[in-house]
mmCIF file of C-alpha atoms in Angstrom:
data_model
loop_
_atom_site.group_PDB
_atom_site.id
_atom_site.type_symbol
_atom_site.label_atom_id
_atom_site.label_comp_id
_atom_site.label_asym_id
_atom_site.label_seq_id
_atom_site.Cartn_x
_atom_site.Cartn_y
_atom_site.Cartn_z
ATOM 1 C CA UNK T 1 110.596 85.484 80.336
ATOM 2 C CA UNK T 2 114.020 86.575 79.173
ATOM 3 C CA UNK T 3 112.444 89.783 77.854
ATOM 4 C CA UNK T 4 115.575 91.062 76.132
ATOM 5 C CA UNK T 5 113.470 92.981 73.578
ATOM 6 C CA UNK T 6 111.237 94.637 76.177
ATOM 7 C CA UNK T 7 111.668 98.405 75.695
ATOM 8 C CA UNK T 8 110.678 99.371 79.257
ATOM 9 C CA UNK T 9 113.473 99.472 81.850
ATOM 10 C CA UNK T 10 110.766 99.157 84.508
ATOM 11 C CA UNK T 11 109.384 95.788 83.376
ATOM 12 C CA UNK T 12 111.466 93.979 85.960
ATOM 13 C CA UNK T 13 109.799 90.596 85.564
ATOM 14 C CA UNK T 14 110.400 90.593 81.809
ATOM 15 C CA UNK T 15 114.024 91.540 82.275
ATOM 16 C CA UNK T 16 115.002 89.587 85.363
ATOM 17 C CA UNK T 17 112.223 87.085 86.040
ATOM 18 C CA UNK T 18 112.591 83.323 85.935
ATOM 19 C CA UNK T 19 109.929 81.775 83.688
ATOM 20 C CA UNK T 20 106.627 82.055 85.593
ATOM 21 C CA UNK T 21 108.244 82.394 89.011
ATOM 22 C CA UNK T 22 107.475 85.399 91.192
ATOM 23 C CA UNK T 23 111.191 85.641 92.008
ATOM 24 C CA UNK T 24 114.210 86.889 90.035
ATOM 25 C CA UNK T 25 116.154 84.394 87.990
ATOM 26 C CA UNK T 26 118.260 82.108 90.173
ATOM 27 C CA UNK T 27 116.885 83.452 93.449
ATOM 28 C CA UNK T 28 115.365 80.186 94.670
ATOM 29 C CA UNK T 29 118.516 78.227 93.837
ATOM 30 C CA UNK T 30 120.531 80.593 96.011
ATOM 31 C CA UNK T 31 118.133 80.171 98.929
ATOM 32 C CA UNK T 32 118.939 76.512 99.461
ATOM 33 C CA UNK T 33 116.551 75.063 102.019
ATOM 34 C CA UNK T 34 115.278 78.443 103.269
ATOM 35 C CA UNK T 35 111.527 78.994 102.820
ATOM 36 C CA UNK T 36 110.761 81.347 99.898
ATOM 37 C CA UNK T 37 108.869 84.021 101.842
ATOM 38 C CA UNK T 38 110.797 87.021 100.548
ATOM 39 C CA UNK T 39 109.022 88.249 97.418
ATOM 40 C CA UNK T 40 109.663 91.959 97.990
ATOM 41 C CA UNK T 41 113.141 91.420 99.437
ATOM 42 C CA UNK T 42 114.174 89.382 96.393
ATOM 43 C CA UNK T 43 113.346 92.300 94.079
ATOM 44 C CA UNK T 44 114.716 95.227 96.112
ATOM 45 C CA UNK T 45 118.156 95.242 94.419
ATOM 46 C CA UNK T 46 116.446 95.389 91.018
ATOM 47 C CA UNK T 47 114.046 98.113 92.154
ATOM 48 C CA UNK T 48 117.004 100.137 93.376
ATOM 49 C CA UNK T 49 118.952 99.646 90.150
ATOM 50 C CA UNK T 50 115.931 100.750 88.108
ATOM 51 C CA UNK T 51 115.539 103.916 90.174
ATOM 52 C CA UNK T 52 112.317 103.129 92.025
ATOM 53 C CA UNK T 53 113.732 104.738 95.182
ATOM 54 C CA UNK T 54 115.059 107.857 93.449
ATOM 55 C CA UNK T 55 112.048 109.961 94.425
ATOM 56 C CA UNK T 56 112.390 109.440 98.166
ATOM 57 C CA UNK T 57 116.117 110.191 97.831
ATOM 58 C CA UNK T 58 115.304 113.543 96.207
ATOM 59 C CA UNK T 59 116.606 112.574 92.777
ATOM 60 C CA UNK T 60 113.370 112.799 90.771
ATOM 61 C CA UNK T 61 109.820 114.124 90.875
ATOM 62 C CA UNK T 62 106.832 112.356 92.365
ATOM 63 C CA UNK T 63 105.371 112.154 88.862
ATOM 64 C CA UNK T 64 108.397 110.214 87.596
ATOM 65 C CA UNK T 65 108.020 107.754 90.472
ATOM 66 C CA UNK T 66 104.347 107.226 89.626
ATOM 67 C CA UNK T 67 105.153 106.524 85.977
ATOM 68 C CA UNK T 68 107.595 103.819 87.049
ATOM 69 C CA UNK T 69 104.935 102.208 89.229
ATOM 70 C CA UNK T 70 102.508 102.192 86.295
ATOM 71 C CA UNK T 71 105.040 100.487 84.033
ATOM 72 C CA UNK T 72 105.781 97.826 86.640
ATOM 73 C CA UNK T 73 102.061 97.196 87.227
ATOM 74 C CA UNK T 74 101.595 96.315 83.553
ATOM 75 C CA UNK T 75 103.284 92.956 84.146
ATOM 76 C CA UNK T 76 101.986 89.740 85.709
ATOM 77 C CA UNK T 77 102.844 89.959 89.433
ATOM 78 C CA UNK T 78 103.703 93.608 88.807
ATOM 79 C CA UNK T 79 100.794 94.997 90.814
ATOM 80 C CA UNK T 80 101.982 93.098 93.892
ATOM 81 C CA UNK T 81 105.559 94.330 93.565
ATOM 82 C CA UNK T 82 104.459 97.884 92.786
ATOM 83 C CA UNK T 83 102.206 97.839 95.854
ATOM 84 C CA UNK T 84 105.008 96.648 98.137
ATOM 85 C CA UNK T 85 107.352 99.285 96.740
ATOM 86 C CA UNK T 86 104.909 102.179 96.868
ATOM 87 C CA UNK T 87 103.923 101.462 100.471
ATOM 88 C CA UNK T 88 107.534 101.453 101.639
ATOM 89 C CA UNK T 89 108.382 104.600 99.667
ATOM 90 C CA UNK T 90 105.208 106.598 100.351
ATOM 91 C CA UNK T 91 104.677 105.679 103.988
ATOM 92 C CA UNK T 92 107.957 104.526 105.560
ATOM 93 C CA UNK T 93 109.956 106.854 103.324
ATOM 94 C CA UNK T 94 107.527 109.682 103.989
ATOM 95 C CA UNK T 95 107.974 109.219 107.729
ATOM 96 C CA UNK T 96 111.767 109.295 107.424
ATOM 97 C CA UNK T 97 111.463 112.409 105.290
ATOM 98 C CA UNK T 98 109.443 114.119 108.015
ATOM 99 C CA UNK T 99 111.664 112.929 110.868
ATOM 100 C CA UNK T 100 114.735 114.509 112.420
ATOM 101 C CA UNK T 101 116.730 112.239 110.098
ATOM 102 C CA UNK T 102 115.257 113.692 106.916
ATOM 103 C CA UNK T 103 118.546 113.751 105.007
ATOM 104 C CA UNK T 104 119.154 110.501 103.080
ATOM 105 C CA UNK T 105 122.013 108.619 104.709
ATOM 106 C CA UNK T 106 121.719 110.462 108.041
ATOM 107 C CA UNK T 107 120.426 107.311 109.783
ATOM 108 C CA UNK T 108 120.946 103.627 109.062
ATOM 109 C CA UNK T 109 117.213 103.276 108.311
ATOM 110 C CA UNK T 110 117.833 105.109 105.028
ATOM 111 C CA UNK T 111 119.749 102.021 103.873
ATOM 112 C CA UNK T 112 116.344 100.615 102.909
ATOM 113 C CA UNK T 113 116.429 102.980 99.917
ATOM 114 C CA UNK T 114 120.156 103.269 99.256
ATOM 115 C CA UNK T 115 120.716 99.766 97.899
ATOM 116 C CA UNK T 116 123.140 98.786 100.650
ATOM 117 C CA UNK T 117 123.701 95.309 102.082
ATOM 118 C CA UNK T 118 122.220 93.800 104.074
ATOM 119 C CA UNK T 119 118.874 94.515 102.438
ATOM 120 C CA UNK T 120 116.594 96.430 104.785
ATOM 121 C CA UNK T 121 112.780 96.566 104.694
ATOM 122 C CA UNK T 122 110.723 99.098 106.640
ATOM 123 C CA UNK T 123 107.027 98.688 107.401
ATOM 124 C CA UNK T 124 104.556 100.935 109.195
ATOM 125 C CA UNK T 125 102.140 99.910 111.924
ATOM 126 C CA UNK T 126 99.075 102.103 112.432
ATOM 127 C CA UNK T 127 95.976 99.863 112.363
ATOM 128 C CA UNK T 128 94.829 98.163 115.562
ATOM 129 C CA UNK T 129 91.754 96.111 116.501
ATOM 130 C CA UNK T 130 88.836 98.524 116.932
ATOM 131 C CA UNK T 131 90.881 101.351 115.401
ATOM 132 C CA UNK T 132 88.299 102.236 112.695
ATOM 133 C CA UNK T 133 90.768 104.581 111.029
ATOM 134 C CA UNK T 134 90.807 106.985 113.991
ATOM 135 C CA UNK T 135 94.109 107.699 115.706
ATOM 136 C CA UNK T 136 92.353 108.693 118.917
ATOM 137 C CA UNK T 137 91.284 105.048 119.309
ATOM 138 C CA UNK T 138 94.852 103.717 119.331
ATOM 139 C CA UNK T 139 95.801 101.720 122.427
ATOM 140 C CA UNK T 140 99.544 101.231 121.830
ATOM 141 C CA UNK T 141 101.691 103.184 124.218
ATOM 142 C CA UNK T 142 105.127 103.497 125.757
ATOM 143 C CA UNK T 143 105.481 103.684 129.511
ATOM 144 C CA UNK T 144 108.902 103.827 131.172
ATOM 145 C CA UNK T 145 110.513 103.194 127.766
ATOM 146 C CA UNK T 146 108.518 99.979 127.311
ATOM 147 C CA UNK T 147 106.114 99.357 124.434
ATOM 148 C CA UNK T 148 102.829 97.574 124.974
ATOM 149 C CA UNK T 149 100.384 97.218 122.115
ATOM 150 C CA UNK T 150 99.218 95.399 119.028
ATOM 151 C CA UNK T 151 99.234 96.187 115.315
ATOM 152 C CA UNK T 152 96.827 94.153 113.231
ATOM 153 C CA UNK T 153 97.631 94.898 109.570
ATOM 154 C CA UNK T 154 101.190 95.859 108.661
ATOM 155 C CA UNK T 155 101.764 95.752 104.894
ATOM 156 C CA UNK T 156 105.190 94.286 104.040
ATOM 157 C CA UNK T 157 105.361 93.264 107.692
ATOM 158 C CA UNK T 158 106.077 89.612 106.974
ATOM 159 C CA UNK T 159 109.402 90.583 105.411
ATOM 160 C CA UNK T 160 110.198 93.714 107.392
ATOM 161 C CA UNK T 161 113.208 94.268 109.618
ATOM 162 C CA UNK T 162 111.750 97.279 111.423
ATOM 163 C CA UNK T 163 108.260 98.589 112.126
ATOM 164 C CA UNK T 164 107.506 102.288 112.393
ATOM 165 C CA UNK T 165 105.091 101.971 115.310
ATOM 166 C CA UNK T 166 102.491 104.690 115.936
ATOM 167 C CA UNK T 167 101.623 105.037 119.625
ATOM 168 C CA UNK T 168 99.264 107.263 121.592
ATOM 169 C CA UNK T 169 100.273 109.570 124.434
ATOM 170 C CA UNK T 170 97.491 111.834 125.637
ATOM 171 C CA UNK T 171 96.569 113.931 122.559
ATOM 172 C CA UNK T 172 99.631 113.193 120.408
ATOM 173 C CA UNK T 173 100.906 110.163 118.511
ATOM 174 C CA UNK T 174 104.642 109.524 118.929
ATOM 175 C CA UNK T 175 106.193 107.172 116.380
ATOM 176 C CA UNK T 176 109.109 104.866 117.176
ATOM 177 C CA UNK T 177 111.063 102.382 115.098
ATOM 178 C CA UNK T 178 110.885 98.877 116.511
ATOM 179 C CA UNK T 179 113.041 95.882 115.590
ATOM 180 C CA UNK T 180 111.040 92.752 114.780
ATOM 181 C CA UNK T 181 112.288 89.793 116.842
ATOM 182 C CA UNK T 182 113.377 86.789 114.804
ATOM 183 C CA UNK T 183 112.906 84.315 117.649
ATOM 184 C CA UNK T 184 109.369 83.087 118.350
ATOM 185 C CA UNK T 185 110.026 82.758 122.100
ATOM 186 C CA UNK T 186 111.048 86.389 122.641
ATOM 187 C CA UNK T 187 109.982 87.273 126.219
ATOM 188 C CA UNK T 188 108.082 90.433 125.197
ATOM 189 C CA UNK T 189 106.438 88.987 122.084
ATOM 190 C CA UNK T 190 102.819 87.988 122.675
ATOM 191 C CA UNK T 191 101.786 87.314 119.074
ATOM 192 C CA UNK T 192 103.398 87.323 115.650
ATOM 193 C CA UNK T 193 101.443 86.149 112.634
ATOM 194 C CA UNK T 194 102.307 86.594 108.964
ATOM 195 C CA UNK T 195 99.366 86.470 106.568
ATOM 196 C CA UNK T 196 98.374 87.184 102.980
ATOM 197 C CA UNK T 197 95.256 88.514 101.247
ATOM 198 C CA UNK T 198 93.411 87.281 98.146
ATOM 199 C CA UNK T 199 94.416 90.414 96.256
ATOM 200 C CA UNK T 200 98.130 91.032 95.615
ATOM 201 C CA UNK T 201 98.814 87.652 97.276
ATOM 202 C CA UNK T 202 102.590 87.963 96.993
ATOM 203 C CA UNK T 203 102.627 90.869 99.471
ATOM 204 C CA UNK T 204 103.005 89.815 103.100
ATOM 205 C CA UNK T 205 101.229 91.386 106.066
ATOM 206 C CA UNK T 206 101.866 91.106 109.778
ATOM 207 C CA UNK T 207 99.888 91.060 112.990
ATOM 208 C CA UNK T 208 102.127 91.534 116.015
ATOM 209 C CA UNK T 209 101.741 92.241 119.727
ATOM 210 C CA UNK T 210 104.248 93.213 122.399
ATOM 211 C CA UNK T 211 104.057 93.623 126.143
ATOM 212 C CA UNK T 212 106.734 95.627 127.920
ATOM 213 C CA UNK T 213 109.193 95.666 124.997
ATOM 214 C CA UNK T 214 112.151 97.937 125.866
ATOM 215 C CA UNK T 215 112.384 100.872 123.439
ATOM 216 C CA UNK T 216 115.325 103.304 123.705
ATOM 217 C CA UNK T 217 114.426 107.001 123.625
ATOM 218 C CA UNK T 218 116.604 107.462 120.545
ATOM 219 C CA UNK T 219 114.177 105.229 118.604
ATOM 220 C CA UNK T 220 111.692 108.109 118.516
ATOM 221 C CA UNK T 221 111.317 109.253 114.892
ATOM 222 C CA UNK T 222 108.317 111.586 115.133
ATOM 223 C CA UNK T 223 106.988 113.400 118.174
ATOM 224 C CA UNK T 224 103.538 113.409 116.572
ATOM 225 C CA UNK T 225 102.470 111.313 113.580
ATOM 226 C CA UNK T 226 98.962 112.815 113.585
ATOM 227 C CA UNK T 227 99.154 115.558 110.953
ATOM 228 C CA UNK T 228 101.360 113.471 108.657
ATOM 229 C CA UNK T 229 98.949 110.544 108.426
ATOM 230 C CA UNK T 230 96.560 112.164 105.947
ATOM 231 C CA UNK T 231 99.375 113.158 103.605
ATOM 232 C CA UNK T 232 100.677 109.593 103.507
ATOM 233 C CA UNK T 233 97.210 108.157 102.857
ATOM 234 C CA UNK T 234 96.721 110.571 99.962
ATOM 235 C CA UNK T 235 100.047 109.502 98.479
ATOM 236 C CA UNK T 236 98.935 105.892 98.691
ATOM 237 C CA UNK T 237 95.793 106.805 96.750
ATOM 238 C CA UNK T 238 97.902 108.613 94.150
ATOM 239 C CA UNK T 239 99.924 105.463 93.720
ATOM 240 C CA UNK T 240 96.804 103.313 93.448
ATOM 241 C CA UNK T 241 95.856 105.468 90.453
ATOM 242 C CA UNK T 242 99.258 104.626 88.978
ATOM 243 C CA UNK T 243 98.784 100.914 89.625
ATOM 244 C CA UNK T 244 95.363 101.035 87.958
ATOM 245 C CA UNK T 245 96.847 102.762 84.915
ATOM 246 C CA UNK T 246 99.409 99.977 84.705
ATOM 247 C CA UNK T 247 97.041 97.083 85.303
ATOM 248 C CA UNK T 248 94.643 98.265 82.584
ATOM 249 C CA UNK T 249 97.350 98.695 79.923
ATOM 250 C CA UNK T 250 96.986 95.143 78.488
ATOM 251 C CA UNK T 251 93.178 95.479 78.442
ATOM 252 C CA UNK T 252 93.388 98.878 76.747
ATOM 253 C CA UNK T 253 95.180 97.276 73.814
ATOM 254 C CA UNK T 254 92.106 95.101 73.171
ATOM 255 C CA UNK T 255 89.235 97.386 74.172
ATOM 256 C CA UNK T 256 88.787 100.891 72.727
ATOM 257 C CA UNK T 257 86.480 101.950 75.544
ATOM 258 C CA UNK T 258 89.051 101.063 78.169
ATOM 259 C CA UNK T 259 91.770 102.745 76.115
ATOM 260 C CA UNK T 260 89.816 105.989 75.958
ATOM 261 C CA UNK T 261 89.169 106.110 79.701
ATOM 262 C CA UNK T 262 92.708 105.042 80.512
ATOM 263 C CA UNK T 263 94.140 107.754 78.250
ATOM 264 C CA UNK T 264 91.979 110.341 80.007
ATOM 265 C CA UNK T 265 93.204 109.148 83.407
ATOM 266 C CA UNK T 266 96.824 109.276 82.213
ATOM 267 C CA UNK T 267 96.273 112.849 80.976
ATOM 268 C CA UNK T 268 94.653 113.826 84.283
ATOM 269 C CA UNK T 269 97.517 112.341 86.275
ATOM 270 C CA UNK T 270 100.114 114.144 84.202
ATOM 271 C CA UNK T 271 98.286 117.463 84.521
ATOM 272 C CA UNK T 272 97.886 116.998 88.261
ATOM 273 C CA UNK T 273 101.292 115.651 89.262
ATOM 274 C CA UNK T 274 103.564 117.538 86.865
ATOM 275 C CA UNK T 275 102.665 120.758 88.638
ATOM 276 C CA UNK T 276 103.730 119.463 92.051
ATOM 277 C CA UNK T 277 107.246 120.505 92.982
ATOM 278 C CA UNK T 278 109.359 118.421 95.343
ATOM 279 C CA UNK T 279 107.684 116.157 97.882
ATOM 280 C CA UNK T 280 103.892 116.739 97.652
ATOM 281 C CA UNK T 281 102.129 117.793 100.843
ATOM 282 C CA UNK T 282 98.550 117.357 102.025
ATOM 283 C CA UNK T 283 97.013 120.527 100.602
ATOM 284 C CA UNK T 284 97.628 119.970 96.860
ATOM 285 C CA UNK T 285 96.970 116.234 97.167
ATOM 286 C CA UNK T 286 93.638 116.868 98.880
ATOM 287 C CA UNK T 287 92.685 119.496 96.314
ATOM 288 C CA UNK T 288 92.397 116.835 93.577
ATOM 289 C CA UNK T 289 90.129 114.497 95.588
ATOM 290 C CA UNK T 290 88.243 112.469 94.456
ATOM 291 C CA UNK T 291 90.808 110.991 92.101
ATOM 292 C CA UNK T 292 88.847 110.167 88.917
ATOM 293 C CA UNK T 293 89.246 106.400 88.561
ATOM 294 C CA UNK T 294 85.525 105.540 88.396
ATOM 295 C CA UNK T 295 85.088 105.880 84.590
ATOM 296 C CA UNK T 296 87.975 103.482 83.959
ATOM 297 C CA UNK T 297 86.671 100.997 86.532
ATOM 298 C CA UNK T 298 83.252 101.188 84.827
ATOM 299 C CA UNK T 299 84.806 100.456 81.427
ATOM 300 C CA UNK T 300 86.654 97.446 82.812
ATOM 301 C CA UNK T 301 83.434 96.234 84.444
ATOM 302 C CA UNK T 302 81.614 96.546 81.112
ATOM 303 C CA UNK T 303 84.445 94.736 79.310
ATOM 304 C CA UNK T 304 83.975 91.676 81.512
ATOM 305 C CA UNK T 305 80.171 91.813 81.275
ATOM 306 C CA UNK T 306 79.726 92.356 85.002
ATOM 307 C CA UNK T 307 76.971 94.196 86.857
ATOM 308 C CA UNK T 308 79.151 96.361 89.102
ATOM 309 C CA UNK T 309 82.747 97.150 89.952
ATOM 310 C CA UNK T 310 82.412 95.053 93.094
ATOM 311 C CA UNK T 311 82.062 91.987 90.853
ATOM 312 C CA UNK T 312 85.526 92.543 89.368
ATOM 313 C CA UNK T 313 87.229 90.857 92.300
ATOM 314 C CA UNK T 314 85.607 87.565 91.273
ATOM 315 C CA UNK T 315 87.424 87.917 87.937
ATOM 316 C CA UNK T 316 90.758 88.868 89.522
ATOM 317 C CA UNK T 317 91.131 89.570 93.258
ATOM 318 C CA UNK T 318 93.686 92.301 92.499
ATOM 319 C CA UNK T 319 90.843 94.563 91.327
ATOM 320 C CA UNK T 320 89.767 94.820 94.960
ATOM 321 C CA UNK T 321 92.761 97.052 95.527
ATOM 322 C CA UNK T 322 91.047 99.783 93.517
ATOM 323 C CA UNK T 323 87.567 99.315 94.967
ATOM 324 C CA UNK T 324 88.716 100.219 98.473
ATOM 325 C CA UNK T 325 89.109 103.801 97.361
ATOM 326 C CA UNK T 326 85.366 104.495 97.528
ATOM 327 C CA UNK T 327 84.912 104.555 101.318
ATOM 328 C CA UNK T 328 88.141 106.456 101.868
ATOM 329 C CA UNK T 329 87.263 108.939 99.141
ATOM 330 C CA UNK T 330 83.978 109.748 100.863
ATOM 331 C CA UNK T 331 85.899 110.694 103.991
ATOM 332 C CA UNK T 332 88.446 112.704 102.018
ATOM 333 C CA UNK T 333 85.752 114.574 100.086
ATOM 334 C CA UNK T 334 84.177 115.605 103.397
ATOM 335 C CA UNK T 335 87.622 116.586 104.684
ATOM 336 C CA UNK T 336 88.166 118.686 101.572
ATOM 337 C CA UNK T 337 84.793 120.405 102.008
ATOM 338 C CA UNK T 338 85.592 121.252 105.628
ATOM 339 C CA UNK T 339 89.016 122.592 104.654
ATOM 340 C CA UNK T 340 87.535 124.720 101.864
ATOM 341 C CA UNK T 341 84.816 126.053 104.170
ATOM 342 C CA UNK T 342 87.367 126.964 106.843
ATOM 343 C CA UNK T 343 89.514 128.769 104.285
ATOM 344 C CA UNK T 344 86.518 130.758 103.040
ATOM 345 C CA UNK T 345 85.552 131.642 106.614
ATOM 346 C CA UNK T 346 89.048 132.955 107.311
ATOM 347 C CA UNK T 347 88.990 135.082 104.157
ATOM 348 C CA UNK T 348 85.616 136.579 105.072
#
C-alpha cells in the first residue's frame, strides 16, 4: 500500500499505511511491547497534516470537511477512521466551539485539533443505562464538586484522554470535562470497560462509572448542554451521509444503478451544504431532514441480491452504521414538523 500514485491527499491508508495493517507504516515497530489499542491515535498526526481538523479551527467550510470524510471512507478501514474523526470534530469540537473557550488555542483541550504533542483525544459521554435518548432521564450528577454517574457508550472512549461528561441538575444539563484515570484501582472508579462493535470494529468505545470523583468548578464547559445536543446529532447524520458516499464509491464504479443514486446524493449534499456559511446550526440542518440516503441504500441492497437494507450488515457489518439513521430520522421528522407548525402559529 505505498500508494504513491494515488491522486487523493485524503486517502491516508494508501499514502501512509503499512501493507494490510490498520496502522501507519512503522507504527507497531515503534510501540515495542505496548498493546496496539490506539487506532485513532496512530492516525491523528496524519489527519491533522491532511487538514481534517481545519473546519473546527475555522479554516474551511463544513462542506469541505465532509468531502474529506467521503474521500477517506473510500478506502479499506477508511470508514472506521472517518467515523472516529467525525465524532471528535462534530461532537467534542462542537462542544468546545459552544463553550466559553470557543477560540481555538484558548484552552489546552484545543490541542486535540492543533496537532500538538502529546496527542490528545476527546470523547463525549451522554448515553446512560435506561437513557433512551432523553436527557431528562440522565442520572449523572455533581454534588459538592464530586461526580457520581455512569456512561455506557462513549465513542472513541477507549483511546480518549478526557470525557466531556453531560450531567443533570434539576432542569439543565451541565457539561464538565473529566480526565480518564489510567490506573485500574483508582479509588473513585467503579467500572471501566473498553469494547468494540461488529461495525467499524477499529473504533473503540467505553463504559465507565465513577462515584464521588472530585471535579474542579473550572472543569465546567457548558452550563447547559440541552439545546446543543440536537445540533450535534444532526451534524453526525450529515457526516454519515458523507461516509456513505465514500463507502459506495468502489461499488459505483462497477454498478451503474449505484453510480446514478450516488451521484444524486453527491449533488444533493453539495446543494445543501454549500449554502451553509460558517458553523452550521440546528435550524438549517433540521430543514433538510430526512437526509435522502434511502435510494442509494436500496441500490446497494439490490446489487447484493438482498431482500432489505437490514440484510446488508450480514454482507459487511459497516453497513449497519447507515441503517441506524431510520429510527433517528423518524424522531427528527416529527421534530421538524413541530418546529414548522410553531413557526406558522407565530406568524398567524
